[in-house]
mmCIF file of C-alpha atoms and ligand atoms in Angstrom:
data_model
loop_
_atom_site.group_PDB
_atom_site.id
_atom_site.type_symbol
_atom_site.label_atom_id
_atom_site.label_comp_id
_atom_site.label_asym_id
_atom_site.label_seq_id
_atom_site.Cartn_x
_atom_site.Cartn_y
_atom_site.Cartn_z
ATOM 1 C CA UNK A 94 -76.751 274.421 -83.361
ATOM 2 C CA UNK A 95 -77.538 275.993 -86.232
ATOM 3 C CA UNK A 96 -75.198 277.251 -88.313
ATOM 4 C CA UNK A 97 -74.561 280.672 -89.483
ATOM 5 C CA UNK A 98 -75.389 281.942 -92.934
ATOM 6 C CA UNK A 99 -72.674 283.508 -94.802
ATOM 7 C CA UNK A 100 -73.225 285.081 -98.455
ATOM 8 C CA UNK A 101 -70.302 286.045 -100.279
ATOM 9 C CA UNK A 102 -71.208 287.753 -103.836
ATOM 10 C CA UNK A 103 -69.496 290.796 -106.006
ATOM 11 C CA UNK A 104 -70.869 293.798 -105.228
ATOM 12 C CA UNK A 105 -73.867 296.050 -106.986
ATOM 13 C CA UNK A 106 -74.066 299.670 -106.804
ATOM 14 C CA UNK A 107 -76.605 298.798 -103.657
ATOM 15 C CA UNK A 108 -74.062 297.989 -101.637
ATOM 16 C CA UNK A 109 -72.076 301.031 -102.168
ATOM 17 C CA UNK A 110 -73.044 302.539 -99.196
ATOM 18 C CA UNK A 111 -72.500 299.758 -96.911
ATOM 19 C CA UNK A 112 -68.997 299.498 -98.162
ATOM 20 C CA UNK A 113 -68.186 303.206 -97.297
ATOM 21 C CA UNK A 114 -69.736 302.502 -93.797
ATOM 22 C CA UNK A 115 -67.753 298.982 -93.162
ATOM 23 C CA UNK A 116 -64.550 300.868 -94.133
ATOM 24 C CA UNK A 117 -65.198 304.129 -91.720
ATOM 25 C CA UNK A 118 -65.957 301.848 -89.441
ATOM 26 C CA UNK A 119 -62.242 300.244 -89.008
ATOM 27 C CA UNK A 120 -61.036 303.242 -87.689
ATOM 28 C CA UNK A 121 -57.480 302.403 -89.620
ATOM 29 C CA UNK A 122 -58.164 302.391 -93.198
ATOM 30 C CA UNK A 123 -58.248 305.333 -95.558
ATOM 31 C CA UNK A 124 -61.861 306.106 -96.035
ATOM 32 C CA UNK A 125 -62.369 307.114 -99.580
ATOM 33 C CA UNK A 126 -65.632 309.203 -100.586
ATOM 34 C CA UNK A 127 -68.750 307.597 -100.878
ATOM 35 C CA UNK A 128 -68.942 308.262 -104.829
ATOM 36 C CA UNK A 129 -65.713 306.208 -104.996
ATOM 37 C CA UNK A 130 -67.488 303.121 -103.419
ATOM 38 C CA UNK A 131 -70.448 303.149 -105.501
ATOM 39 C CA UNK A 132 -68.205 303.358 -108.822
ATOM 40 C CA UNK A 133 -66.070 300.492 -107.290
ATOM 41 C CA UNK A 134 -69.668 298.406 -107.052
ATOM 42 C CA UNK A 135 -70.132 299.638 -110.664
ATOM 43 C CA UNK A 136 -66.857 299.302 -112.480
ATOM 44 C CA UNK A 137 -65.391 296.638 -110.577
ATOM 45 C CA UNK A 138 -67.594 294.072 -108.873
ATOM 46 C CA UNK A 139 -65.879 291.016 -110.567
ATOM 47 C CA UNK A 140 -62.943 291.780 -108.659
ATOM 48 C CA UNK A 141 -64.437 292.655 -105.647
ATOM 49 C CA UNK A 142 -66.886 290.637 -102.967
ATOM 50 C CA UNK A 143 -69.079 291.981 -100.122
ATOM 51 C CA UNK A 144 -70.108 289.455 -97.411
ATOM 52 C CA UNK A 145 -73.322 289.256 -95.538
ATOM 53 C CA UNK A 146 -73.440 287.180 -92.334
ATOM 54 C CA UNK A 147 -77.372 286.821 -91.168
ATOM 55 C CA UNK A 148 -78.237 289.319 -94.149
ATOM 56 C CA UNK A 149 -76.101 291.932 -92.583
ATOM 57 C CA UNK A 150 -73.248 293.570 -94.477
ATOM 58 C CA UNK A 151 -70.543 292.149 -92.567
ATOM 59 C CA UNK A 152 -67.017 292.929 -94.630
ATOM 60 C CA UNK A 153 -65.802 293.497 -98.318
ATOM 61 C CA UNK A 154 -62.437 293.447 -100.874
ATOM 62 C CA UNK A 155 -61.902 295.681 -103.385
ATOM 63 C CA UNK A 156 -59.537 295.042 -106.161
ATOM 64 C CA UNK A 157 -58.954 295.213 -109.611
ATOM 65 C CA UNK A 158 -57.287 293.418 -112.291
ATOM 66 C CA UNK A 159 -53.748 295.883 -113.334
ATOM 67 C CA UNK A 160 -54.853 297.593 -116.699
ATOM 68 C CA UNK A 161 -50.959 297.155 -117.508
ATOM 69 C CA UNK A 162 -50.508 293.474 -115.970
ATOM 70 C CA UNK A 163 -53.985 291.612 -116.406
ATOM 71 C CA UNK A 164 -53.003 288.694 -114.648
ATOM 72 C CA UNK A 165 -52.655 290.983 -111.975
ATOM 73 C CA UNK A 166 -54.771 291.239 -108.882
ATOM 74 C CA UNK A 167 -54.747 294.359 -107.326
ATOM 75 C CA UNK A 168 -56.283 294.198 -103.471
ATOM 76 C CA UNK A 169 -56.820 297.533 -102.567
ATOM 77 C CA UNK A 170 -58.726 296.968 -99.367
ATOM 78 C CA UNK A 171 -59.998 294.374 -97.116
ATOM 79 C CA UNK A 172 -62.580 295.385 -93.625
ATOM 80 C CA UNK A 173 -64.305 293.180 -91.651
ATOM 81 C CA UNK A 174 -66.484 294.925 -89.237
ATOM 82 C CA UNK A 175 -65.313 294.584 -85.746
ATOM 83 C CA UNK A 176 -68.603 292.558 -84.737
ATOM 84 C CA UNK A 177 -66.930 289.415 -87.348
ATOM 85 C CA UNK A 178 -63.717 289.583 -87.153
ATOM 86 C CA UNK A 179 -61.318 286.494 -85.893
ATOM 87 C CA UNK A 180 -63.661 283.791 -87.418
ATOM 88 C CA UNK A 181 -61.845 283.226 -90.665
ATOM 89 C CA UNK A 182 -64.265 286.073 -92.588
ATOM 90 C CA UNK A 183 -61.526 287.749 -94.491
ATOM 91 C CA UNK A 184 -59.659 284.578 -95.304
ATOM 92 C CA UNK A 185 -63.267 283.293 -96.935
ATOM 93 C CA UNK A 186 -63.649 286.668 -98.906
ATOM 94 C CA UNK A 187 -59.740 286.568 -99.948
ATOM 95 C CA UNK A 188 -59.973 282.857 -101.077
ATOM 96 C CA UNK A 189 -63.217 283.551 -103.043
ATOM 97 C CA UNK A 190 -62.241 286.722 -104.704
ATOM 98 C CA UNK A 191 -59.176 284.919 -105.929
ATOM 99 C CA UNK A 192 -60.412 282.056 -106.925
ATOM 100 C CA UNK A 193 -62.963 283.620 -109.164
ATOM 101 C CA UNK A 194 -60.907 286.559 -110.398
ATOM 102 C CA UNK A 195 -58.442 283.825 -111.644
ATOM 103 C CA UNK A 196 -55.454 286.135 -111.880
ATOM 104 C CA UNK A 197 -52.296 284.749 -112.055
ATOM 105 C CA UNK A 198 -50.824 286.613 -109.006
ATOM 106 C CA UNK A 199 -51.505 289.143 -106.743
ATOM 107 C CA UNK A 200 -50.254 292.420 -105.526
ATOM 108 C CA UNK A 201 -51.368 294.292 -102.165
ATOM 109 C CA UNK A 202 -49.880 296.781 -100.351
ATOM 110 C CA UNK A 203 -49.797 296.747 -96.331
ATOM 111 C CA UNK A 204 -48.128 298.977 -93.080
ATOM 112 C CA UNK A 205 -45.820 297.145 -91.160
ATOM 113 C CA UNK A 206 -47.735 297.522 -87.994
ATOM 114 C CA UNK A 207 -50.652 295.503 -89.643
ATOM 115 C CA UNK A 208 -50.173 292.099 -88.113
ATOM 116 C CA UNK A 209 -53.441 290.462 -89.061
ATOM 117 C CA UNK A 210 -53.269 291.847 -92.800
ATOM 118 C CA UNK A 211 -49.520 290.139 -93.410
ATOM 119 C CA UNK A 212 -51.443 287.293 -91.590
ATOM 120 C CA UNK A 213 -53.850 287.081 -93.903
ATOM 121 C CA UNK A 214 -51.952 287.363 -97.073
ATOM 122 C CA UNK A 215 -49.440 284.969 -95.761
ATOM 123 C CA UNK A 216 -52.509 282.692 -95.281
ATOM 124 C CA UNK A 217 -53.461 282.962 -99.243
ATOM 125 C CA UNK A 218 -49.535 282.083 -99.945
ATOM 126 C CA UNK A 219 -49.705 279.166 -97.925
ATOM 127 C CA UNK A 220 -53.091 278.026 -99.199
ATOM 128 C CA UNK A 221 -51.735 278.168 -102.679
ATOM 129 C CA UNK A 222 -48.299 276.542 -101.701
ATOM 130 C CA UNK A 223 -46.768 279.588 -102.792
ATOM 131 C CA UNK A 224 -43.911 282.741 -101.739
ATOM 132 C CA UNK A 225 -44.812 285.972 -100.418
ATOM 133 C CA UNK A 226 -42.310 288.596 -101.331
ATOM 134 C CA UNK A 227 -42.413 291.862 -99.579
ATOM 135 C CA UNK A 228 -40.452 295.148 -100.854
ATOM 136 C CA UNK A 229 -41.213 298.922 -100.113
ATOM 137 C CA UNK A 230 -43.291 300.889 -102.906
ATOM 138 C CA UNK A 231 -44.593 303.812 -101.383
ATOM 139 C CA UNK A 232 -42.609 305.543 -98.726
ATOM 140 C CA UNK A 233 -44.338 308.056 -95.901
ATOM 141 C CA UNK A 234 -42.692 311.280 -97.721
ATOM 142 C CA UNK A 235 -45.294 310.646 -100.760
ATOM 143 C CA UNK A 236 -48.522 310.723 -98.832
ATOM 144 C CA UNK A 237 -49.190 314.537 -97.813
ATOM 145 C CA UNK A 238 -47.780 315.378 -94.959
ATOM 146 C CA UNK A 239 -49.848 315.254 -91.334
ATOM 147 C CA UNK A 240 -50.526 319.376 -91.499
ATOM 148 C CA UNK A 241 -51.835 319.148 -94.620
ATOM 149 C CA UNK A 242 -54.080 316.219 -94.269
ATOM 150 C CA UNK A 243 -54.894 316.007 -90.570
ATOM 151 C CA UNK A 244 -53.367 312.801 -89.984
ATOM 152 C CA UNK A 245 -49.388 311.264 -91.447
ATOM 153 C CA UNK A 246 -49.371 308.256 -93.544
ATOM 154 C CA UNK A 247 -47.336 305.453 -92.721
ATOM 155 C CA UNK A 248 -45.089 303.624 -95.614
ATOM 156 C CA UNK A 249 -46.905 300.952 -97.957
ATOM 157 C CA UNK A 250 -44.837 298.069 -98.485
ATOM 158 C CA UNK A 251 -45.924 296.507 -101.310
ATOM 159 C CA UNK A 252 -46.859 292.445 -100.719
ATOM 160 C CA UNK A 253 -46.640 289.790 -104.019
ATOM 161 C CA UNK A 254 -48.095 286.128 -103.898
ATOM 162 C CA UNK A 255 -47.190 283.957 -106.929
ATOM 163 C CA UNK A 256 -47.491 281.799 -108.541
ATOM 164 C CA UNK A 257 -51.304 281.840 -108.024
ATOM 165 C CA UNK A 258 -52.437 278.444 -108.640
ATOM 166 C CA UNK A 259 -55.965 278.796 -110.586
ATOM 167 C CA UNK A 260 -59.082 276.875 -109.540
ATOM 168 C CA UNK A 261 -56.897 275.965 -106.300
ATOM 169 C CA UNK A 262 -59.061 273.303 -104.383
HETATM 170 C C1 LIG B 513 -57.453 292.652 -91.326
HETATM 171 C C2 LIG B 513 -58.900 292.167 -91.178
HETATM 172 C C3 LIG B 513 -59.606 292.365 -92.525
HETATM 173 C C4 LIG B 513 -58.893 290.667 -90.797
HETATM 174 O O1 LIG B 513 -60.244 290.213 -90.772
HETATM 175 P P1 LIG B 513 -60.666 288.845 -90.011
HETATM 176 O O2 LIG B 513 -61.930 288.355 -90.627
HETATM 177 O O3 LIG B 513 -60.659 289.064 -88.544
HETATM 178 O O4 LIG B 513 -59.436 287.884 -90.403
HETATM 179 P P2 LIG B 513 -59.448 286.278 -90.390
HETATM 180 O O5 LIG B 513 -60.211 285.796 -89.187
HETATM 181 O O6 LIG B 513 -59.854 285.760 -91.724
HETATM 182 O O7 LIG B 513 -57.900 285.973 -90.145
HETATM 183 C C5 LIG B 513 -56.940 286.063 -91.193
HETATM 184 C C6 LIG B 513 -55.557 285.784 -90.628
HETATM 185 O O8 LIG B 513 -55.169 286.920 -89.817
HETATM 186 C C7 LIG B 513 -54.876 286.492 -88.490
HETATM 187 N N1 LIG B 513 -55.357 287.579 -87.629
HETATM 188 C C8 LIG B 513 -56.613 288.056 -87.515
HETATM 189 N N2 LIG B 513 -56.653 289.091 -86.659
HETATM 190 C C9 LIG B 513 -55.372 289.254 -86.230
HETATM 191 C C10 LIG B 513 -54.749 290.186 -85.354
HETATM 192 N N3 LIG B 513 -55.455 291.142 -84.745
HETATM 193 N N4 LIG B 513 -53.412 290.097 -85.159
HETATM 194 C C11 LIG B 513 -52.668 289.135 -85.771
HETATM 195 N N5 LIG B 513 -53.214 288.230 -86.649
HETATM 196 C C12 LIG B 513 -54.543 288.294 -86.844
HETATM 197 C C13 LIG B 513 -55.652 285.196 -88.321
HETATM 198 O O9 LIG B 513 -55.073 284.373 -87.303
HETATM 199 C C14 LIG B 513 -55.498 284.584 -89.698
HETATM 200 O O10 LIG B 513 -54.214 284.015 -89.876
HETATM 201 P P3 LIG B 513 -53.960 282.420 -89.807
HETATM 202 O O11 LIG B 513 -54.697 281.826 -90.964
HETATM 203 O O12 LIG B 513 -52.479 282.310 -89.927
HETATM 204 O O13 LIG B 513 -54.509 281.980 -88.476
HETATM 205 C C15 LIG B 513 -59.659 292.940 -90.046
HETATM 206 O O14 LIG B 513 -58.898 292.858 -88.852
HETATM 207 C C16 LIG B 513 -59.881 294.397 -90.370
HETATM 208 O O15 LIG B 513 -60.882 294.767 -91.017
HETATM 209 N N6 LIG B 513 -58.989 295.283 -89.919
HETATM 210 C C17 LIG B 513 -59.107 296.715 -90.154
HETATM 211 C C18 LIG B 513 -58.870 297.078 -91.605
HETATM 212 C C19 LIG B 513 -57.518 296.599 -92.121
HETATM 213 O O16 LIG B 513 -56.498 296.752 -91.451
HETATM 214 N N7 LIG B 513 -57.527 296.011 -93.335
HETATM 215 C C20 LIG B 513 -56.349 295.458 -93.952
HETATM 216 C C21 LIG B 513 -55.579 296.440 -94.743
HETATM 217 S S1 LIG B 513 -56.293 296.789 -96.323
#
């Protein structure tokens, strides 16, 4: 059996749509405007990573390193398209985006109700023989409310793994 080919890579302003679409396509995350994809392909590819399963854009990261905290990485999303997920894509992207942003920790923020994300960040700790440490950071009342915005936003908890250990193995 052959095996699957997998490309992981930062993104290029190409790919900009394909992130927008991978992200509507989850049904559950915030879908930003398609302008705000393409200028996360320009201005911050070597902190984020598209992958491509068979050439086909299968899921994507986007972070940033914290202007304020450098050795700070900032995951702001993570989708895997519904065809790919529950193979270990995410866990690939999240271990290669980490690896080569070589921060020295990393912040995310998740919903509680968002089993496989806590899974998945747990995974990185665990990987990296390290703590995850959970606290709230942005509570429902700051998102605008359901009239205004067509749909209410459930609290963020914000999720920290460090140490980080760099060019883990
Ligand atoms: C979250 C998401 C990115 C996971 O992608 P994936 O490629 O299926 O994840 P992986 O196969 O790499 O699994 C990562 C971990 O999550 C666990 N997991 C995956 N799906 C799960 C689910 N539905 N419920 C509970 N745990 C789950 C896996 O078992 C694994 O943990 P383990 O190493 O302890 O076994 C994907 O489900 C998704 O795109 N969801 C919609 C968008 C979203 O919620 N993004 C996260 C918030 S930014």
């Amino acid at each position: 059996m052959t095996e699957e080919l997998i490309i992981l890579r930062a993104p290029t302003v190409a790919d900009g749509a394909d992130l927008w679409r991978i992200a509507k396509g989850t049904g559950v995350l915030d879908t930003n405007t398609p302008y705000a994809y393409l200028l996360w392909a320009r201005d911050f590819a070597a902190t984020s990573v598209i992958a491509e399963v068979e050439a086909e854009p299968a899921g994507f990261i986007s972070g940033y390193l914290k202007p304020s905290d450098p050795e700070t990485l900032f995951i702001w999303q993570v989708a895997v398209d519904a065809n790919f997920r529950g193979r270990g894509l995410a866990k690939k992207m999240l271990f290669e985006l980490v690896e080569r942003a070589g921060a020295a920790r990393l912040e995310t923020t998740i919903t509680e109700d968002n089993a496989a994300s806590i899974a998945l960040f747990t995974a990185l700790a665990r990987k990296h023989g390290t703590e995850i440490a959970r606290r709230p950071l942005f509570s429902a009342d700051l998102f605008p409310s359901a009239e205004e915005s067509g749909e209410a936003h459930a609290a963020e908890d914000l999720y920290v793994v460090e140490p980080l250990a760099r060019q883990s193995a």
